[in-house]
Coordinates of C-alpha atoms and ligand atoms in Angstrom, one line a residue:
M29 CA 26.9 7.2 32.1
N30 CA 27.1 10.8 30.9
A31 CA 24.0 12.5 32.2
Y32 CA 23.0 14.2 28.9
L33 CA 23.4 10.9 27.0
R34 CA 21.4 9.0 29.5
S35 CA 18.6 11.6 29.4
V36 CA 18.4 11.4 25.6
I37 CA 18.3 7.6 25.7
E38 CA 15.6 7.6 28.5
N39 CA 13.5 10.0 26.5
V40 CA 13.7 7.8 23.4
K41 CA 12.7 4.8 25.5
A42 CA 9.7 6.6 27.0
K43 CA 8.5 8.3 23.8
H44 CA 9.0 5.3 21.5
A45 CA 8.0 2.4 23.7
D46 CA 5.9 1.0 20.8
E47 CA 9.0 1.0 18.5
P48 CA 11.3 -1.6 20.1
E49 CA 13.7 -2.0 17.2
F50 CA 14.2 1.7 17.0
V51 CA 14.9 2.0 20.7
Q52 CA 17.3 -0.9 20.6
T53 CA 19.4 0.6 17.9
V54 CA 19.5 4.1 19.5
E55 CA 20.7 2.5 22.7
E56 CA 23.4 0.5 21.0
V57 CA 24.8 3.4 19.0
F58 CA 24.5 6.1 21.7
T59 CA 26.1 3.9 24.4
S60 CA 29.3 3.9 22.3
L61 CA 29.3 7.6 22.0
E62 CA 30.0 8.4 25.7
P63 CA 33.6 9.4 25.3
V64 CA 32.7 11.7 22.4
V65 CA 29.9 13.4 24.2
E66 CA 32.2 13.9 27.2
K67 CA 34.8 15.5 25.1
H68 CA 32.4 17.8 23.2
P69 CA 30.2 19.7 25.6
E70 CA 29.0 21.9 22.7
Y71 CA 26.9 18.9 21.5
E72 CA 24.7 19.2 24.7
K73 CA 24.4 22.9 24.3
A74 CA 23.1 22.5 20.7
D75 CA 21.0 19.4 21.9
L76 CA 22.6 17.6 19.0
L77 CA 21.7 14.1 20.2
S78 CA 17.9 14.8 20.4
R79 CA 18.0 16.1 16.9
M80 CA 19.8 13.0 15.7
V81 CA 17.1 10.6 16.9
E82 CA 14.3 12.6 15.3
P83 CA 13.9 11.8 11.6
E84 CA 13.8 14.9 9.3
R85 CA 10.6 13.4 7.8
T86 CA 8.7 10.1 7.9
F87 CA 5.5 9.3 6.0
T88 CA 3.3 6.4 5.1
F89 CA 1.2 6.0 2.0
R90 CA -1.5 3.8 0.6
V91 CA -0.5 1.2 -2.0
T92 CA -3.4 -0.6 -3.7
W93 CA -2.8 -3.2 -6.4
M94 CA -4.7 -5.9 -8.3
A95 CA -3.9 -9.6 -7.9
D96 CA -4.0 -11.9 -10.9
D97 CA -7.4 -13.3 -9.9
G98 CA -8.8 -9.7 -10.1
T99 CA -9.1 -9.1 -6.4
W100 CA -7.8 -5.8 -4.9
H101 CA -5.4 -5.5 -2.0
T102 CA -4.1 -2.6 0.0
N103 CA -0.8 -2.3 1.8
T104 CA 1.0 0.4 3.7
G105 CA 4.1 2.1 2.1
Y106 CA 6.7 3.8 4.3
R107 CA 9.6 6.2 3.7
C108 CA 11.7 7.6 6.5
Q109 CA 14.1 10.4 5.4
F110 CA 16.2 10.3 8.5
N111 CA 19.2 12.6 8.1
G112 CA 20.1 14.7 5.1
A113 CA 23.1 16.6 6.6
I114 CA 25.8 15.0 4.4
G115 CA 23.9 14.2 1.2
P116 CA 20.5 13.2 -0.3
Y117 CA 18.6 10.7 1.8
K118 CA 19.8 7.2 0.7
G119 CA 18.8 3.8 1.7
G120 CA 16.8 0.7 0.7
L121 CA 13.2 -0.3 0.4
R122 CA 12.2 -3.5 2.2
F123 CA 9.1 -5.5 1.0
Q124 CA 8.3 -8.0 3.8
K125 CA 5.1 -8.8 5.7
D126 CA 6.6 -7.7 9.1
V127 CA 7.6 -4.2 8.0
N128 CA 6.3 -1.5 10.3
L129 CA 7.4 2.0 11.5
S130 CA 9.8 0.7 14.1
I131 CA 11.6 -1.4 11.6
V132 CA 11.8 1.3 9.0
K133 CA 13.1 3.8 11.6
F134 CA 15.7 1.5 13.1
L135 CA 17.0 0.8 9.6
A136 CA 17.1 4.5 8.7
F137 CA 18.8 5.4 11.9
E138 CA 21.5 2.7 11.3
Q139 CA 21.8 4.0 7.7
T140 CA 22.9 7.4 9.0
F141 CA 26.1 6.0 10.5
K142 CA 26.7 3.5 7.8
N143 CA 26.4 6.0 5.0
S144 CA 28.6 8.4 6.8
L145 CA 31.3 5.7 7.3
T146 CA 31.5 5.2 3.5
G147 CA 33.1 8.7 3.3
L148 CA 30.7 9.4 0.4
P149 CA 28.1 12.2 0.3
I150 CA 25.0 10.3 1.2
G151 CA 22.4 11.0 3.9
S152 CA 20.1 8.4 5.3
G153 CA 16.7 7.0 4.6
K154 CA 14.8 3.7 4.5
G155 CA 11.4 2.6 3.4
G156 CA 9.3 -0.3 2.2
S157 CA 6.0 -1.9 2.7
D158 CA 4.3 -4.7 4.6
F159 CA 3.6 -6.3 1.1
D160 CA 4.6 -10.0 1.2
P161 CA 6.3 -11.0 -2.1
T162 CA 6.2 -14.7 -1.2
G163 CA 4.4 -16.6 -4.0
K164 CA 3.5 -13.5 -6.0
S165 CA 3.6 -13.6 -9.8
D166 CA 5.7 -11.3 -11.9
G167 CA 2.7 -9.4 -12.9
E168 CA 1.6 -8.9 -9.3
I169 CA 5.1 -7.7 -8.4
M170 CA 5.1 -5.2 -11.3
R171 CA 1.7 -3.8 -10.5
F172 CA 2.6 -3.5 -6.8
C173 CA 5.8 -1.6 -7.7
Q174 CA 4.0 0.7 -10.1
S175 CA 1.4 1.6 -7.5
F176 CA 4.1 2.1 -4.9
M177 CA 6.0 4.5 -7.1
T178 CA 2.9 6.4 -8.1
A179 CA 2.5 7.3 -4.5
L180 CA 6.2 7.9 -3.8
H181 CA 7.5 9.7 -6.9
R182 CA 6.8 13.3 -5.7
Y183 CA 9.0 12.9 -2.7
I184 CA 12.2 11.5 -4.2
G185 CA 14.7 12.6 -6.8
P186 CA 18.4 12.3 -7.6
D187 CA 19.3 15.3 -5.3
I188 CA 16.5 14.6 -2.8
D189 CA 16.1 10.9 -1.8
V190 CA 17.5 7.9 -3.7
P191 CA 15.9 4.6 -2.7
A192 CA 17.4 1.2 -3.5
G193 CA 16.8 -2.4 -2.7
D194 CA 16.7 -4.3 0.6
M195 CA 14.9 -7.6 1.6
G196 CA 12.3 -8.5 -1.0
V197 CA 13.5 -5.7 -3.4
G198 CA 16.1 -6.7 -6.0
T199 CA 17.0 -5.6 -9.5
R200 CA 13.6 -6.7 -10.9
E201 CA 11.7 -4.6 -8.4
I202 CA 14.0 -1.5 -8.7
S203 CA 13.7 -1.6 -12.5
Y204 CA 9.9 -1.7 -12.3
L205 CA 10.0 1.2 -9.8
F206 CA 12.3 3.1 -12.1
G207 CA 10.1 2.5 -15.2
Q208 CA 7.1 4.0 -13.4
Y209 CA 9.1 6.9 -12.0
R210 CA 10.3 7.7 -15.6
R211 CA 6.8 7.6 -16.9
L212 CA 5.5 9.9 -14.2
R213 CA 8.4 12.3 -14.2
G214 CA 8.7 12.5 -17.9
A215 CA 12.5 12.8 -17.7
W216 CA 15.6 10.6 -17.7
E217 CA 16.6 10.8 -14.1
N218 CA 18.1 7.4 -13.5
G219 CA 20.0 8.7 -10.5
V220 CA 16.7 8.5 -8.6
L221 CA 17.1 4.8 -7.7
T222 CA 20.1 2.5 -7.4
G223 CA 20.4 -1.2 -8.0
K224 CA 18.8 -0.8 -11.4
D225 CA 19.4 -3.4 -14.2
F226 CA 22.5 -2.6 -16.1
A227 CA 20.8 -1.5 -19.3
S228 CA 18.8 1.1 -17.3
G229 CA 21.9 2.6 -15.7
G230 CA 22.6 0.1 -13.0
S231 CA 26.3 -0.3 -11.9
L232 CA 28.3 -3.4 -12.5
V233 CA 29.2 -5.2 -9.2
R234 CA 26.2 -3.6 -7.4
P235 CA 24.4 -7.0 -7.1
Q236 CA 27.6 -8.6 -5.5
A237 CA 28.7 -5.5 -3.6
T238 CA 27.3 -6.1 -0.1
G239 CA 28.7 -9.7 0.0
Y240 CA 32.0 -8.8 -1.6
G241 CA 32.4 -5.8 0.7
A242 CA 31.7 -7.9 3.8
V243 CA 34.5 -10.3 2.7
Y244 CA 36.9 -7.4 2.0
Y245 CA 36.2 -6.1 5.5
L246 CA 36.7 -9.6 7.0
E247 CA 40.1 -9.9 5.3
N248 CA 41.1 -6.7 7.1
V249 CA 40.1 -8.3 10.4
L250 CA 41.9 -11.5 9.7
K251 CA 45.1 -9.6 8.6
H252 CA 45.1 -7.8 12.0
E253 CA 45.2 -11.2 13.6
G254 CA 47.9 -12.5 11.3
E255 CA 45.5 -15.0 9.7
Q256 CA 44.3 -15.7 6.1
I257 CA 40.8 -16.3 4.8
A258 CA 41.9 -19.4 2.7
G259 CA 40.8 -22.6 4.4
K260 CA 38.3 -20.9 6.8
T261 CA 34.8 -22.2 7.3
I262 CA 32.0 -19.7 7.5
A263 CA 28.4 -20.0 8.9
C264 CA 26.0 -17.6 7.0
A265 CA 22.3 -17.1 7.4
G266 CA 19.8 -16.3 4.8
F267 CA 20.1 -17.2 1.1
G268 CA 19.4 -13.9 -0.6
N269 CA 21.6 -11.5 -2.5
V270 CA 24.0 -10.7 0.4
T271 CA 24.7 -14.3 1.2
W272 CA 25.1 -15.1 -2.5
G273 CA 27.8 -12.4 -2.8
I274 CA 29.6 -13.8 0.3
C275 CA 29.6 -17.3 -1.1
K276 CA 31.0 -16.1 -4.4
K277 CA 33.9 -14.1 -3.0
A278 CA 34.7 -16.5 -0.1
T279 CA 34.9 -19.3 -2.6
E280 CA 37.2 -17.3 -4.9
L281 CA 39.5 -16.7 -1.9
G282 CA 39.6 -20.3 -0.8
A283 CA 37.1 -20.2 2.2
K284 CA 33.9 -22.2 2.5
V285 CA 30.4 -21.1 3.5
V286 CA 28.8 -24.2 5.1
T287 CA 25.4 -23.0 6.3
L288 CA 22.4 -21.1 4.8
S289 CA 19.1 -20.4 6.4
G290 CA 15.6 -19.4 5.6
P291 CA 12.3 -18.9 7.5
D292 CA 11.9 -22.7 7.3
G293 CA 15.2 -23.7 9.0
Y294 CA 18.8 -24.1 8.0
V295 CA 21.0 -26.4 5.8
Y296 CA 24.5 -27.6 6.5
D297 CA 26.7 -28.3 3.5
P298 CA 30.1 -29.6 4.8
D299 CA 31.6 -29.2 1.2
G300 CA 30.6 -25.6 1.2
V301 CA 28.3 -23.6 -1.1
A302 CA 31.3 -23.5 -3.3
T303 CA 30.6 -24.6 -6.8
P304 CA 29.1 -22.3 -9.6
E305 CA 26.1 -24.6 -9.7
K306 CA 25.4 -24.3 -6.0
I307 CA 26.0 -20.5 -5.9
D308 CA 23.8 -19.9 -8.9
Y309 CA 21.1 -22.0 -7.3
L310 CA 20.7 -19.4 -4.6
V311 CA 19.6 -16.9 -7.2
E312 CA 17.2 -19.4 -8.6
M313 CA 15.8 -20.1 -5.1
R314 CA 15.3 -16.4 -4.4
A315 CA 13.7 -15.8 -7.8
S316 CA 11.2 -18.7 -7.3
G317 CA 9.4 -16.6 -4.6
R318 CA 9.0 -19.7 -2.4
N319 CA 11.3 -18.4 0.3
R320 CA 12.4 -21.9 1.4
V321 CA 16.0 -23.0 2.0
Q322 CA 14.9 -26.7 2.1
D323 CA 15.0 -26.6 -1.7
Y324 CA 18.8 -26.5 -1.5
A325 CA 19.0 -29.6 0.7
D326 CA 16.7 -31.4 -1.6
K327 CA 18.7 -30.5 -4.7
F328 CA 22.2 -31.1 -3.3
G329 CA 21.5 -34.0 -0.9
V330 CA 22.6 -32.2 2.3
V331 CA 20.9 -32.2 5.7
F332 CA 18.1 -29.7 6.4
Y333 CA 17.3 -28.7 10.0
P334 CA 13.7 -27.6 10.1
G335 CA 12.8 -24.6 12.3
E336 CA 16.4 -24.2 13.5
K337 CA 19.1 -21.6 13.2
P338 CA 22.7 -22.3 12.1
W339 CA 24.5 -20.8 15.1
G340 CA 25.2 -24.2 16.8
V341 CA 27.5 -25.3 13.9
K342 CA 31.2 -25.3 14.7
V343 CA 33.0 -22.9 12.2
D344 CA 35.8 -20.4 12.2
I345 CA 33.7 -17.4 11.3
C346 CA 30.0 -16.5 11.9
M347 CA 28.4 -14.1 9.5
P348 CA 24.7 -13.5 10.4
S349 CA 23.4 -12.2 7.1
A350 CA 19.7 -12.8 7.3
M351 CA 17.7 -10.2 9.3
Q352 CA 17.5 -8.3 12.6
N353 CA 17.6 -10.0 16.0
D354 CA 18.5 -13.4 14.5
V355 CA 21.1 -14.0 17.2
H356 CA 19.9 -13.9 20.8
L357 CA 21.9 -14.4 24.0
E358 CA 21.3 -18.2 24.0
Q359 CA 22.8 -18.4 20.4
A360 CA 25.7 -16.1 21.3
K361 CA 26.6 -18.4 24.2
Q362 CA 26.6 -21.3 21.8
I363 CA 28.8 -19.4 19.4
A364 CA 31.3 -18.6 22.1
A365 CA 31.2 -22.2 23.4
N366 CA 32.1 -23.4 19.9
G367 CA 35.3 -21.4 20.0
V368 CA 34.2 -19.1 17.1
K369 CA 36.8 -16.4 16.9
Y370 CA 35.2 -14.1 14.4
Y371 CA 31.7 -12.8 14.7
I372 CA 31.1 -10.6 11.7
E373 CA 27.6 -9.1 11.6
V374 CA 26.3 -8.6 8.0
A375 CA 22.5 -8.1 8.2
N376 CA 21.3 -4.9 9.8
M377 CA 21.2 -5.3 13.6
P378 CA 21.3 -9.2 13.5
T379 CA 22.3 -9.4 17.2
T380 CA 20.2 -8.4 20.2
N381 CA 21.9 -5.9 22.5
D382 CA 22.5 -8.3 25.3
A383 CA 23.9 -10.9 22.9
L384 CA 26.2 -8.3 21.3
A385 CA 27.5 -7.2 24.8
F386 CA 28.1 -10.8 25.7
L387 CA 30.1 -11.6 22.6
M388 CA 32.1 -8.3 22.9
A389 CA 33.0 -9.3 26.5
Q390 CA 34.5 -12.7 25.4
P391 CA 38.3 -12.3 25.3
G392 CA 38.7 -14.7 22.4
V393 CA 36.0 -13.2 20.1
I394 CA 36.4 -10.4 17.7
V395 CA 33.1 -8.6 16.8
A396 CA 32.5 -6.5 13.7
P397 CA 29.3 -4.5 13.4
S398 CA 27.0 -4.7 10.4
K399 CA 26.9 -0.9 9.7
A400 CA 30.6 -1.2 8.7
V401 CA 30.6 -4.7 7.3
N402 CA 27.6 -4.3 5.0
A403 CA 28.3 -0.7 3.9
G404 CA 29.8 -1.9 0.6
G405 CA 26.2 -2.2 -0.8
V406 CA 25.2 1.4 -0.2
A407 CA 28.8 2.6 -1.1
T408 CA 28.4 0.9 -4.5
S409 CA 25.0 2.5 -4.8
A410 CA 26.8 5.9 -4.4
L411 CA 29.2 4.8 -7.1
E412 CA 26.1 4.1 -9.3
M413 CA 24.9 7.6 -8.6
V414 CA 28.2 9.1 -9.7
Q415 CA 28.1 7.1 -13.0
N416 CA 24.5 8.2 -13.6
S417 CA 25.2 11.9 -13.0
E418 CA 28.3 11.8 -15.1
R419 CA 26.6 9.7 -17.8
L420 CA 29.4 7.2 -17.6
V421 CA 29.8 3.4 -17.2
W422 CA 32.7 2.1 -15.2
T423 CA 34.1 -1.4 -15.9
E424 CA 33.7 -4.2 -13.4
D425 CA 37.3 -3.8 -12.3
E426 CA 37.0 0.0 -11.7
V427 CA 33.9 -0.5 -9.5
D428 CA 35.4 -3.4 -7.6
Q429 CA 38.7 -1.6 -6.9
R430 CA 36.8 1.4 -5.6
L431 CA 34.6 -0.8 -3.4
H432 CA 37.7 -2.6 -2.1
Q433 CA 39.3 0.7 -1.2
I434 CA 36.2 2.0 0.5
M435 CA 35.9 -1.2 2.7
N436 CA 39.6 -0.8 3.7
N437 CA 38.9 2.8 4.6
I438 CA 35.8 2.0 6.6
Y439 CA 37.8 -0.6 8.6
Q440 CA 40.7 1.8 9.2
A441 CA 38.4 4.7 10.2
S442 CA 36.7 2.4 12.8
V443 CA 40.0 1.2 14.2
D444 CA 41.4 4.8 14.4
A445 CA 38.3 6.2 16.0
A446 CA 38.2 3.7 18.8
A447 CA 42.0 4.1 19.4
E448 CA 41.6 7.9 19.5
Y449 CA 39.1 7.6 22.4
G450 CA 41.2 5.1 24.3
L451 CA 38.9 2.1 23.6
G452 CA 41.5 -0.2 22.1
Y453 CA 40.7 -2.5 19.2
N454 CA 36.9 -2.0 19.3
L455 CA 35.4 -2.2 15.9
V456 CA 31.8 -1.7 17.2
A457 CA 32.4 1.5 19.1
G458 CA 34.9 2.7 16.4
A459 CA 32.2 2.4 13.6
N460 CA 29.6 4.2 15.7
I461 CA 32.1 7.0 16.6
A462 CA 33.5 7.5 13.1
G463 CA 30.0 7.4 11.5
F464 CA 28.7 9.8 14.1
Q465 CA 31.5 12.3 13.8
R466 CA 31.0 13.3 10.2
V467 CA 27.3 13.8 10.5
A468 CA 27.8 15.7 13.8
D469 CA 30.3 18.0 12.2
A470 CA 27.9 18.8 9.3
M471 CA 24.9 19.3 11.6
M472 CA 26.9 21.6 13.9
A473 CA 28.1 23.6 10.8
Q474 CA 24.7 23.9 9.3
G475 CA 23.1 25.5 12.4
I476 CA 20.2 24.5 14.6
F477 CA 17.0 23.4 12.9
Ligands
LIG655 N1 19.5 -1.7 1.8 C1 20.9 -1.6 1.6 C2 21.5 -1.2 3.0 O1 21.0 -1.6 4.0 C3 21.4 -0.8 0.5 C4 20.9 0.6 0.5 C5 21.3 1.4 -0.7 O2 22.0 0.9 -1.6 O3 20.9 2.6 -0.8 O4 22.5 -0.5 3.1

C-alpha cells in the first residue's frame, strides 16, 4: 500500500483504538483511495488525509429531562461537525441507547463522502444521544427533545449546521426540536433542521426518500446487468422508515420484500410486505415505541424467527437496512452460498470490513455501498433546505423527479470514478473516490487549516 496512506491509517488505529467503528470506516474508505493518492502527490505535501480524519469540531452536552413519574434522568448529547468544506455541516441525529463517540464519528465521517456524492452543497455532521426512546411516552419524547435543543441551539443554524433524523429520530422528534429552536432563537429559521412535518416546512417525499432513493439506485445496477426489478425478491432488515420506503417503492415496481428484522429477530413473509395494510403497519409498529418485529408476525400470521437475522433466506437481492455491522463474515458466506447476486447496502456501514471484502471478491456478486445507496435521504434534505430558503413548496412530483435524477447521477459518478482509475465496475471504490474528490478539491482550494 502507498506509504503515506498506510501511515495515516496506522495513526488513526493507534490514536483511536477506543473508537472501533470510526477506525473501521476510515480503513474501508481510505483503502479505496490508493490510486488517487498515488496520482496526486500534492495531497501528501498538504497532509490532506490527516486533516480529513480529524473532525472540525466535536462536542458533547448534558441533556436532563423529566419522566412522566416525576423522576429526573440525564443523558449525553453529541454533535460532530466533521467537514464543512463544501457546505454547512449536515447529517442526522440518532437517539439510541448504544450511541457513543465512536458511532457518531463513524457516521459523520461516512456522511462526508455521502453528502459530497449527492453533488449538492452540504458538508458533513452527525449527532444524537444515548437516550433510549423504547417505551417512552409522547410527553417524555417532547421534553427530551426540548432539553436536547436547549443545549444544542447555539451551535447550529441554516448556514452553520443542519441536523436531521436518523434512528430513533423521525418527523415527530424533528418537529419538537424545531419548535424549541424557534422559541429560543425568536426567528423563523426553518432551514435549521430537515425532516420537519409538512406544515412546519418539511418537504414532500422526505419521509420516503431514503427508501425510494435506494430502489432507484438498485434499478441502475439491475439495468447494467440487463435485468429488471419486477419479479425480484428482496431481503430487508429493520422495519423503520428506510425499510418502509423500500417496501413502498419495490411493491410499486413489482418486486417483493420478504423479510424484516428487529432487535428481537426476523420475520419471513413469502407473499411480501406488499399490501397497503402491511406497509402501513410498519409505521404503526415504529410509532408504538415497542421496537419489536414479532408484532408483524402476530398480526399477519407469518413465521417469526426469534434472535435470528434474515441473511440465510434465499432471495435475489439483499438490502441490509437496519444498522451498522449487521452482516458479519459468517452471514456474508451464507449470502454468497445462497446465490444472491445483488448485495445492496442501505444502512450506514451494515457490513464488517472482512465480510465486505469477501462479498466483493465473489465473482457472481455485485456489491453497492450504503454511502451511495442511502444518499437519497440527505439529498432530499438538501432539497428541503432549498425550499425553505426560497420560501417555496415543491410538489411531490417535483421532489421525486429531482431525487430520481440525483440517484442516477450518484450511480454514474461512482461507475465513472472507478473506471477512471482502472478499477473496472467497482461501485464501492467508485463511491469513495467520487465522494472524496470533491471534498479534496475544496479543501485544497481553501488552503491549509
Ligand atoms: N441520517 C440520514 C443519513 O444518514 C439523513 C441525514 C440528513 O437528512 O441530513 O444520511
